mmCIF file of C-alpha atoms and ligand atoms in Angstrom:
data_model
loop_
_atom_site.group_PDB
_atom_site.id
_atom_site.type_symbol
_atom_site.label_atom_id
_atom_site.label_comp_id
_atom_site.label_asym_id
_atom_site.label_seq_id
_atom_site.Cartn_x
_atom_site.Cartn_y
_atom_site.Cartn_z
ATOM 1 C CA MET Q 13 -20.652 -7.352 -12.494
ATOM 2 C CA ASN Q 14 -17.195 -6.408 -13.700
ATOM 3 C CA ILE Q 15 -14.045 -7.771 -12.123
ATOM 4 C CA ILE Q 16 -11.244 -5.231 -11.832
ATOM 5 C CA ASP Q 17 -8.122 -6.938 -13.005
ATOM 6 C CA GLY Q 18 -5.373 -5.863 -10.600
ATOM 7 C CA LYS Q 19 -2.751 -7.887 -12.334
ATOM 8 C CA ALA Q 20 -3.365 -5.949 -15.648
ATOM 9 C CA VAL Q 21 -3.469 -2.561 -13.987
ATOM 10 C CA SER Q 22 -0.346 -3.400 -11.952
ATOM 11 C CA LYS Q 23 1.489 -4.362 -15.070
ATOM 12 C CA ALA Q 24 0.557 -1.123 -16.766
ATOM 13 C CA VAL Q 25 1.964 0.902 -13.804
ATOM 14 C CA ARG Q 26 5.209 -1.151 -13.930
ATOM 15 C CA THR Q 27 5.596 -0.624 -17.649
ATOM 16 C CA ARG Q 28 5.160 3.111 -17.195
ATOM 17 C CA VAL Q 29 7.700 3.058 -14.303
ATOM 18 C CA ALA Q 30 10.193 1.018 -16.379
ATOM 19 C CA GLN Q 31 9.945 3.393 -19.329
ATOM 20 C CA GLU Q 32 10.449 6.455 -17.075
ATOM 21 C CA THR Q 33 13.429 4.700 -15.333
ATOM 22 C CA ALA Q 34 15.024 4.054 -18.697
ATOM 23 C CA ALA Q 35 14.763 7.781 -19.522
ATOM 24 C CA LEU Q 36 16.095 8.686 -16.077
ATOM 25 C CA LYS Q 37 19.076 6.337 -16.539
ATOM 26 C CA GLU Q 38 20.006 8.276 -19.674
ATOM 27 C CA LYS Q 39 20.456 11.243 -17.414
ATOM 28 C CA GLY Q 40 22.732 9.268 -15.221
ATOM 29 C CA VAL Q 41 20.224 8.453 -12.405
ATOM 30 C CA THR Q 42 19.348 4.946 -11.321
ATOM 31 C CA PRO Q 43 16.555 4.822 -8.689
ATOM 32 C CA GLY Q 44 17.756 2.821 -5.628
ATOM 33 C CA LEU Q 45 15.658 1.139 -3.017
ATOM 34 C CA ALA Q 46 16.872 -0.258 0.325
ATOM 35 C CA VAL Q 47 14.759 -2.899 1.928
ATOM 36 C CA ILE Q 48 15.287 -3.756 5.588
ATOM 37 C CA ILE Q 49 13.919 -6.964 7.013
ATOM 38 C CA VAL Q 50 14.527 -8.014 10.618
ATOM 39 C CA GLY Q 51 13.978 -11.659 11.706
ATOM 40 C CA GLU Q 52 12.520 -14.636 9.942
ATOM 41 C CA ASP Q 53 8.767 -13.890 9.454
ATOM 42 C CA PRO Q 54 7.871 -16.076 6.357
ATOM 43 C CA ALA Q 55 5.193 -13.728 5.008
ATOM 44 C CA SER Q 56 7.611 -10.807 5.266
ATOM 45 C CA GLN Q 57 10.253 -12.720 3.465
ATOM 46 C CA VAL Q 58 7.843 -13.375 0.569
ATOM 47 C CA TYR Q 59 6.907 -9.738 0.358
ATOM 48 C CA VAL Q 60 10.520 -8.611 0.438
ATOM 49 C CA ARG Q 61 11.546 -11.058 -2.235
ATOM 50 C CA ASN Q 62 8.613 -9.777 -4.501
ATOM 51 C CA LYS Q 63 9.835 -6.189 -3.838
ATOM 52 C CA GLU Q 64 13.317 -7.060 -4.974
ATOM 53 C CA LYS Q 65 12.025 -8.872 -8.055
ATOM 54 C CA ALA Q 66 9.877 -5.855 -8.986
ATOM 55 C CA CYS Q 67 12.935 -3.600 -8.600
ATOM 56 C CA GLU Q 68 14.845 -5.748 -11.157
ATOM 57 C CA GLU Q 69 11.906 -5.768 -13.522
ATOM 58 C CA VAL Q 70 11.634 -1.952 -13.738
ATOM 59 C CA GLY Q 71 15.419 -1.366 -13.769
ATOM 60 C CA PHE Q 72 16.061 -0.080 -10.209
ATOM 61 C CA TYR Q 73 19.092 -0.835 -8.034
ATOM 62 C CA SER Q 74 18.014 -2.583 -4.873
ATOM 63 C CA GLU Q 75 19.761 -3.650 -1.773
ATOM 64 C CA LYS Q 76 18.390 -6.044 0.862
ATOM 65 C CA PHE Q 77 19.460 -5.745 4.532
ATOM 66 C CA ALA Q 78 18.409 -8.993 6.227
ATOM 67 C CA LEU Q 79 19.147 -8.460 9.885
ATOM 68 C CA PRO Q 80 19.012 -11.200 12.520
ATOM 69 C CA GLU Q 81 16.042 -11.350 15.010
ATOM 70 C CA SER Q 82 18.576 -10.352 17.703
ATOM 71 C CA THR Q 83 19.267 -6.921 16.116
ATOM 72 C CA SER Q 84 19.127 -4.047 18.693
ATOM 73 C CA GLN Q 85 17.257 -0.735 18.192
ATOM 74 C CA GLU Q 86 20.581 1.017 18.111
ATOM 75 C CA GLU Q 87 21.837 -1.175 15.228
ATOM 76 C CA LEU Q 88 18.658 -0.747 13.259
ATOM 77 C CA ASN Q 89 18.731 3.021 13.813
ATOM 78 C CA ALA Q 90 22.325 3.205 12.744
ATOM 79 C CA LEU Q 91 21.557 1.404 9.450
ATOM 80 C CA VAL Q 92 18.656 3.833 8.665
ATOM 81 C CA LYS Q 93 21.018 6.810 9.384
ATOM 82 C CA GLU Q 94 23.561 5.281 7.037
ATOM 83 C CA LEU Q 95 21.006 4.839 4.297
ATOM 84 C CA ASN Q 96 19.674 8.318 4.776
ATOM 85 C CA ALA Q 97 23.133 9.576 3.913
ATOM 86 C CA ARG Q 98 23.730 7.381 0.790
ATOM 87 C CA ARG Q 99 23.272 9.181 -2.551
ATOM 88 C CA ASP Q 100 22.601 5.903 -4.391
ATOM 89 C CA ILE Q 101 19.641 5.024 -2.143
ATOM 90 C CA ASN Q 102 16.490 7.003 -2.901
ATOM 91 C CA GLY Q 103 13.968 4.959 -1.014
ATOM 92 C CA ILE Q 104 14.163 3.219 2.386
ATOM 93 C CA LEU Q 105 11.634 0.658 3.446
ATOM 94 C CA CYS Q 106 11.627 -1.207 6.718
ATOM 95 C CA GLN Q 107 9.387 -4.286 6.396
ATOM 96 C CA LEU Q 108 6.729 -4.475 9.172
ATOM 97 C CA PRO Q 109 5.993 -5.980 11.601
ATOM 98 C CA LEU Q 110 9.282 -5.810 13.400
ATOM 99 C CA PRO Q 111 10.107 -8.263 16.188
ATOM 100 C CA LYS Q 112 8.514 -7.232 19.457
ATOM 101 C CA HIS Q 113 11.610 -5.751 21.086
ATOM 102 C CA LEU Q 114 11.964 -3.169 18.339
ATOM 103 C CA ASP Q 115 9.973 0.065 18.038
ATOM 104 C CA ASP Q 116 8.607 0.621 14.550
ATOM 105 C CA LYS Q 117 7.661 4.240 15.291
ATOM 106 C CA GLU Q 118 11.185 5.079 16.234
ATOM 107 C CA VAL Q 119 12.506 3.598 12.864
ATOM 108 C CA ILE Q 120 9.841 5.306 10.825
ATOM 109 C CA ASN Q 121 10.565 8.687 12.438
ATOM 110 C CA LEU Q 122 14.286 8.267 11.632
ATOM 111 C CA ILE Q 123 13.783 7.730 7.892
ATOM 112 C CA ASN Q 124 14.364 10.980 5.924
ATOM 113 C CA PRO Q 125 10.819 11.862 4.741
ATOM 114 C CA ILE Q 126 12.032 12.282 1.243
ATOM 115 C CA LYS Q 127 13.201 8.630 1.241
ATOM 116 C CA ASP Q 128 10.147 7.349 2.989
ATOM 117 C CA VAL Q 129 8.609 5.447 -0.003
ATOM 118 C CA ASP Q 130 6.018 3.778 2.290
ATOM 119 C CA ALA Q 131 4.689 7.290 3.261
ATOM 120 C CA PHE Q 132 4.569 6.254 6.890
ATOM 121 C CA HIS Q 133 6.556 9.147 8.396
ATOM 122 C CA PRO Q 134 4.501 11.773 10.231
ATOM 123 C CA VAL Q 135 5.671 14.494 7.808
ATOM 124 C CA ASN Q 136 4.274 12.514 4.822
ATOM 125 C CA VAL Q 137 1.075 11.504 6.710
ATOM 126 C CA GLY Q 138 0.483 15.255 7.426
ATOM 127 C CA ALA Q 139 1.300 16.156 3.743
ATOM 128 C CA ILE Q 140 -1.442 13.723 2.698
ATOM 129 C CA MET Q 141 -3.915 15.222 5.118
ATOM 130 C CA ILE Q 142 -3.290 18.645 3.534
ATOM 131 C CA GLY Q 143 -3.387 17.233 -0.045
ATOM 132 C CA ASP Q 144 0.118 18.402 -0.896
ATOM 133 C CA TYR Q 145 2.277 15.281 -0.974
ATOM 134 C CA ASN Q 146 5.154 13.507 -2.786
ATOM 135 C CA PHE Q 147 4.241 9.950 -1.798
ATOM 136 C CA LEU Q 148 0.985 8.099 -1.145
ATOM 137 C CA PRO Q 149 1.034 4.898 0.979
ATOM 138 C CA CYS Q 150 1.157 1.991 -1.417
ATOM 139 C CA THR Q 151 -2.104 0.127 -0.676
ATOM 140 C CA PRO Q 152 -4.542 3.097 -0.714
ATOM 141 C CA ALA Q 153 -2.768 4.530 -3.748
ATOM 142 C CA GLY Q 154 -3.142 1.160 -5.453
ATOM 143 C CA VAL Q 155 -6.868 1.145 -4.609
ATOM 144 C CA MET Q 156 -7.275 4.621 -6.264
ATOM 145 C CA GLU Q 157 -5.494 3.406 -9.438
ATOM 146 C CA LEU Q 158 -7.888 0.467 -9.640
ATOM 147 C CA ILE Q 159 -10.911 2.750 -9.149
ATOM 148 C CA HIS Q 160 -9.483 5.074 -11.969
ATOM 149 C CA ALA Q 161 -8.805 2.176 -14.179
ATOM 150 C CA ALA Q 162 -12.337 0.967 -13.923
ATOM 151 C CA GLY Q 163 -13.491 4.451 -14.973
ATOM 152 C CA VAL Q 164 -15.476 4.923 -11.794
ATOM 153 C CA GLU Q 165 -16.498 8.476 -10.930
ATOM 154 C CA VAL Q 166 -15.731 9.262 -7.287
ATOM 155 C CA SER Q 167 -16.932 12.791 -7.000
ATOM 156 C CA GLY Q 168 -20.179 13.205 -5.080
ATOM 157 C CA LYS Q 169 -20.395 9.453 -4.282
ATOM 158 C CA LYS Q 170 -20.863 7.981 -0.885
ATOM 159 C CA ALA Q 171 -17.732 6.036 0.090
ATOM 160 C CA VAL Q 172 -17.506 3.709 3.180
ATOM 161 C CA VAL Q 173 -14.186 2.436 4.457
ATOM 162 C CA ILE Q 174 -14.234 -0.553 6.802
ATOM 163 C CA GLY Q 175 -11.048 -0.333 8.909
ATOM 164 C CA ARG Q 176 -9.052 2.517 10.368
ATOM 165 C CA SER Q 177 -5.472 1.526 10.362
ATOM 166 C CA ASN Q 178 -2.749 4.168 9.825
ATOM 167 C CA ILE Q 179 -1.519 2.196 6.768
ATOM 168 C CA VAL Q 180 -4.774 1.579 4.972
ATOM 169 C CA GLY Q 181 -8.097 2.800 6.415
ATOM 170 C CA LYS Q 182 -7.188 6.383 7.462
ATOM 171 C CA PRO Q 183 -5.187 7.372 4.361
ATOM 172 C CA MET Q 184 -7.764 5.553 2.122
ATOM 173 C CA ALA Q 185 -10.495 7.800 3.485
ATOM 174 C CA MET Q 186 -8.391 10.881 2.870
ATOM 175 C CA LEU Q 187 -7.687 9.892 -0.776
ATOM 176 C CA LEU Q 188 -11.452 9.403 -1.412
ATOM 177 C CA LEU Q 189 -12.123 12.675 0.180
ATOM 178 C CA HIS Q 190 -9.496 14.472 -2.016
ATOM 179 C CA GLU Q 191 -11.574 13.202 -4.975
ATOM 180 C CA ASN Q 192 -14.757 14.676 -3.473
ATOM 181 C CA ALA Q 193 -16.365 11.489 -2.179
ATOM 182 C CA THR Q 194 -18.511 11.833 0.979
ATOM 183 C CA VAL Q 195 -16.501 9.423 3.234
ATOM 184 C CA GLU Q 196 -17.448 7.432 6.355
ATOM 185 C CA ILE Q 197 -14.846 5.490 8.233
ATOM 186 C CA THR Q 198 -16.219 2.456 10.087
ATOM 187 C CA HIS Q 199 -14.407 -0.007 12.428
ATOM 188 C CA SER Q 200 -14.953 -2.760 15.000
ATOM 189 C CA LYS Q 201 -16.948 -0.473 17.384
ATOM 190 C CA THR Q 202 -19.276 0.886 14.684
ATOM 191 C CA GLN Q 203 -22.875 0.311 15.398
ATOM 192 C CA ASN Q 204 -25.318 -0.704 12.662
ATOM 193 C CA LEU Q 205 -22.393 -1.385 10.271
ATOM 194 C CA SER Q 206 -24.499 -3.285 7.667
ATOM 195 C CA GLU Q 207 -26.862 -0.303 7.308
ATOM 196 C CA ILE Q 208 -23.970 2.019 6.726
ATOM 197 C CA THR Q 209 -22.159 -0.174 4.246
ATOM 198 C CA ALA Q 210 -25.441 -0.967 2.398
ATOM 199 C CA ASP Q 211 -25.705 2.698 1.580
ATOM 200 C CA ALA Q 212 -22.179 2.938 0.031
ATOM 201 C CA ASP Q 213 -21.629 3.574 -3.695
ATOM 202 C CA ILE Q 214 -17.920 2.696 -3.054
ATOM 203 C CA LEU Q 215 -17.131 0.210 -0.350
ATOM 204 C CA VAL Q 216 -13.479 -0.473 0.644
ATOM 205 C CA ALA Q 217 -12.975 -3.406 3.013
ATOM 206 C CA ALA Q 218 -9.762 -3.369 5.066
ATOM 207 C CA ILE Q 219 -10.549 -5.111 8.363
ATOM 208 C CA GLY Q 220 -8.537 -8.406 7.996
ATOM 209 C CA LYS Q 221 -11.472 -10.725 8.626
ATOM 210 C CA ALA Q 222 -12.068 -13.460 6.069
ATOM 211 C CA LYS Q 223 -15.370 -13.086 4.069
ATOM 212 C CA PHE Q 224 -16.616 -10.428 6.488
ATOM 213 C CA VAL Q 225 -18.614 -8.425 3.995
ATOM 214 C CA THR Q 226 -21.780 -10.356 2.991
ATOM 215 C CA SER Q 227 -24.368 -9.733 0.332
ATOM 216 C CA ASP Q 228 -26.862 -7.841 2.699
ATOM 217 C CA MET Q 229 -24.038 -5.316 3.421
ATOM 218 C CA VAL Q 230 -23.654 -4.248 -0.197
ATOM 219 C CA LYS Q 231 -25.748 -1.867 -2.241
ATOM 220 C CA ASP Q 232 -26.978 -2.956 -5.712
ATOM 221 C CA GLY Q 233 -24.504 -1.575 -8.303
ATOM 222 C CA ALA Q 234 -21.833 -0.667 -5.726
ATOM 223 C CA VAL Q 235 -18.040 -0.644 -6.404
ATOM 224 C CA VAL Q 236 -16.492 -3.062 -3.981
ATOM 225 C CA ILE Q 237 -12.781 -2.947 -3.211
ATOM 226 C CA ASP Q 238 -11.353 -5.789 -1.165
ATOM 227 C CA VAL Q 239 -8.027 -5.032 0.563
ATOM 228 C CA GLY Q 240 -8.120 -8.236 2.731
ATOM 229 C CA MET Q 241 -5.587 -11.041 2.529
ATOM 230 C CA ASN Q 242 -6.817 -13.912 4.718
ATOM 231 C CA ARG Q 243 -7.080 -17.661 4.720
ATOM 232 C CA ASP Q 244 -10.551 -19.286 4.665
ATOM 233 C CA GLU Q 245 -11.615 -22.354 6.629
ATOM 234 C CA ASN Q 246 -9.845 -24.540 4.004
ATOM 235 C CA GLY Q 247 -6.688 -22.583 4.158
ATOM 236 C CA LYS Q 248 -7.299 -20.959 0.743
ATOM 237 C CA LEU Q 249 -6.383 -17.296 0.152
ATOM 238 C CA CYS Q 250 -9.425 -15.008 0.454
ATOM 239 C CA GLY Q 251 -10.366 -11.400 1.057
ATOM 240 C CA ASP Q 252 -12.530 -9.461 3.510
ATOM 241 C CA VAL Q 253 -15.427 -9.818 1.122
ATOM 242 C CA ASP Q 254 -17.468 -12.943 0.426
ATOM 243 C CA PHE Q 255 -16.752 -12.697 -3.326
ATOM 244 C CA GLU Q 256 -19.132 -15.371 -4.474
ATOM 245 C CA ALA Q 257 -22.015 -13.983 -2.457
ATOM 246 C CA VAL Q 258 -21.439 -10.354 -3.342
ATOM 247 C CA LYS Q 259 -20.172 -10.375 -6.934
ATOM 248 C CA ASP Q 260 -23.524 -10.376 -8.751
ATOM 249 C CA LYS Q 261 -24.824 -7.494 -6.711
ATOM 250 C CA CYS Q 262 -22.049 -5.023 -7.511
ATOM 251 C CA ALA Q 263 -21.074 -3.006 -10.608
ATOM 252 C CA TYR Q 264 -17.345 -3.590 -9.942
ATOM 253 C CA ILE Q 265 -15.430 -5.793 -7.583
ATOM 254 C CA THR Q 266 -11.776 -6.620 -6.987
ATOM 255 C CA PRO Q 267 -10.894 -10.323 -6.574
ATOM 256 C CA VAL Q 268 -8.500 -11.837 -3.999
ATOM 257 C CA PRO Q 269 -5.914 -12.784 -5.184
ATOM 258 C CA GLY Q 270 -5.404 -10.578 -8.267
ATOM 259 C CA GLY Q 271 -6.997 -7.330 -7.115
ATOM 260 C CA VAL Q 272 -5.332 -4.868 -4.694
ATOM 261 C CA GLY Q 273 -2.525 -7.232 -3.868
ATOM 262 C CA PRO Q 274 -0.531 -6.828 -7.126
ATOM 263 C CA MET Q 275 -0.981 -3.115 -7.023
ATOM 264 C CA THR Q 276 0.851 -2.326 -3.768
ATOM 265 C CA ILE Q 277 4.374 -3.245 -4.963
ATOM 266 C CA SER Q 278 3.789 -1.321 -8.243
ATOM 267 C CA MET Q 279 2.976 1.762 -6.273
ATOM 268 C CA LEU Q 280 6.152 1.284 -4.252
ATOM 269 C CA MET Q 281 8.041 1.306 -7.538
ATOM 270 C CA GLN Q 282 6.273 4.479 -8.461
ATOM 271 C CA ASN Q 283 7.163 6.106 -5.150
ATOM 272 C CA THR Q 284 10.794 5.152 -5.459
ATOM 273 C CA LEU Q 285 10.915 6.610 -8.939
ATOM 274 C CA THR Q 286 9.455 9.842 -7.657
ATOM 275 C CA ALA Q 287 11.923 9.847 -4.792
ATOM 276 C CA ALA Q 288 14.805 9.481 -7.272
ATOM 277 C CA LYS Q 289 13.516 12.310 -9.373
ATOM 278 C CA ILE Q 290 13.158 14.644 -6.419
ATOM 279 C CA GLN Q 291 16.525 13.874 -4.955
ATOM 280 C CA ASN Q 292 18.187 14.565 -8.241
ATOM 281 C CA GLY Q 293 16.307 17.860 -8.921
ATOM 282 C CA LEU Q 294 14.290 16.323 -11.689
ATOM 283 C CA LYS Q 295 10.864 16.945 -10.272
HETATM 284 N N1 GUN L 3 3.961 -4.921 6.000
HETATM 285 C C1 GUN L 3 2.803 -5.060 5.467
HETATM 286 N N2 GUN L 3 2.535 -4.088 4.601
HETATM 287 C C2 GUN L 3 3.585 -3.273 4.552
HETATM 288 C C3 GUN L 3 3.926 -2.055 3.867
HETATM 289 O O1 GUN L 3 3.096 -1.554 3.028
HETATM 290 N N3 GUN L 3 5.109 -1.568 4.106
HETATM 291 C C4 GUN L 3 5.964 -2.138 4.927
HETATM 292 N N4 GUN L 3 7.135 -1.469 5.152
HETATM 293 N N5 GUN L 3 5.703 -3.228 5.647
HETATM 294 C C5 GUN L 3 4.549 -3.746 5.503
#
């Protein structure tokens, strides 16, 4: 069993982004990211703080818009429109989930697709489907980086994704398909799930249930990628995979924490750099 070190791979991506940013700055371009957060959700506040820190680390300009819980849809929409028009802002990210009275689809649809560094806008989702894209959503992109870093050959392999969210499961399946895996998407209504996962050469768990993937669900020598971020019965951070039970069965596994988690913000940095290049005619 080999543990894929997400911290190390994430650091390598950030170093590369920082180097490219330094070169871009010599041409007079500083990538700029706007991060919008509405309300007081503590988890979202931690994510946003980490995104700001990462921007500083790679040399980006970043601006945080912390709006009160009482913000109206019109006010939020007006901010997005203002950021769409700003030359110094290359990427716009609206931290989800939004408070209940706000419509995330409406906000996502308003972001100029060329500034949509989350790759949530339907134009970017469609581009991914076709395989002709500028941005990949951060979590699936991070998973592919980890698979590549481990030197795992994807072509011709059977890949199973557990979870079908728009942010992770669906685009994850598409990225694996682009690399010629034979992909199966499974979810809460899937029958005989264990039989399907036990046949997977590459298994990606993104269901949000603590230690859901048990040893009997994993094939000997499989590559197991854990996208989960849960708390176990003792309040300890854990993934969707029962790491201790599964680790000796697989060829490669990502830990939680220290696997997929550190990758997502690094991929956001990469997308923001790409956005800055495109918007300045440098790509
Ligand atoms: N909330 C949880 N994950 C994400 C993400 O990748 N992007 C945004 N904008 N919000 C999130």
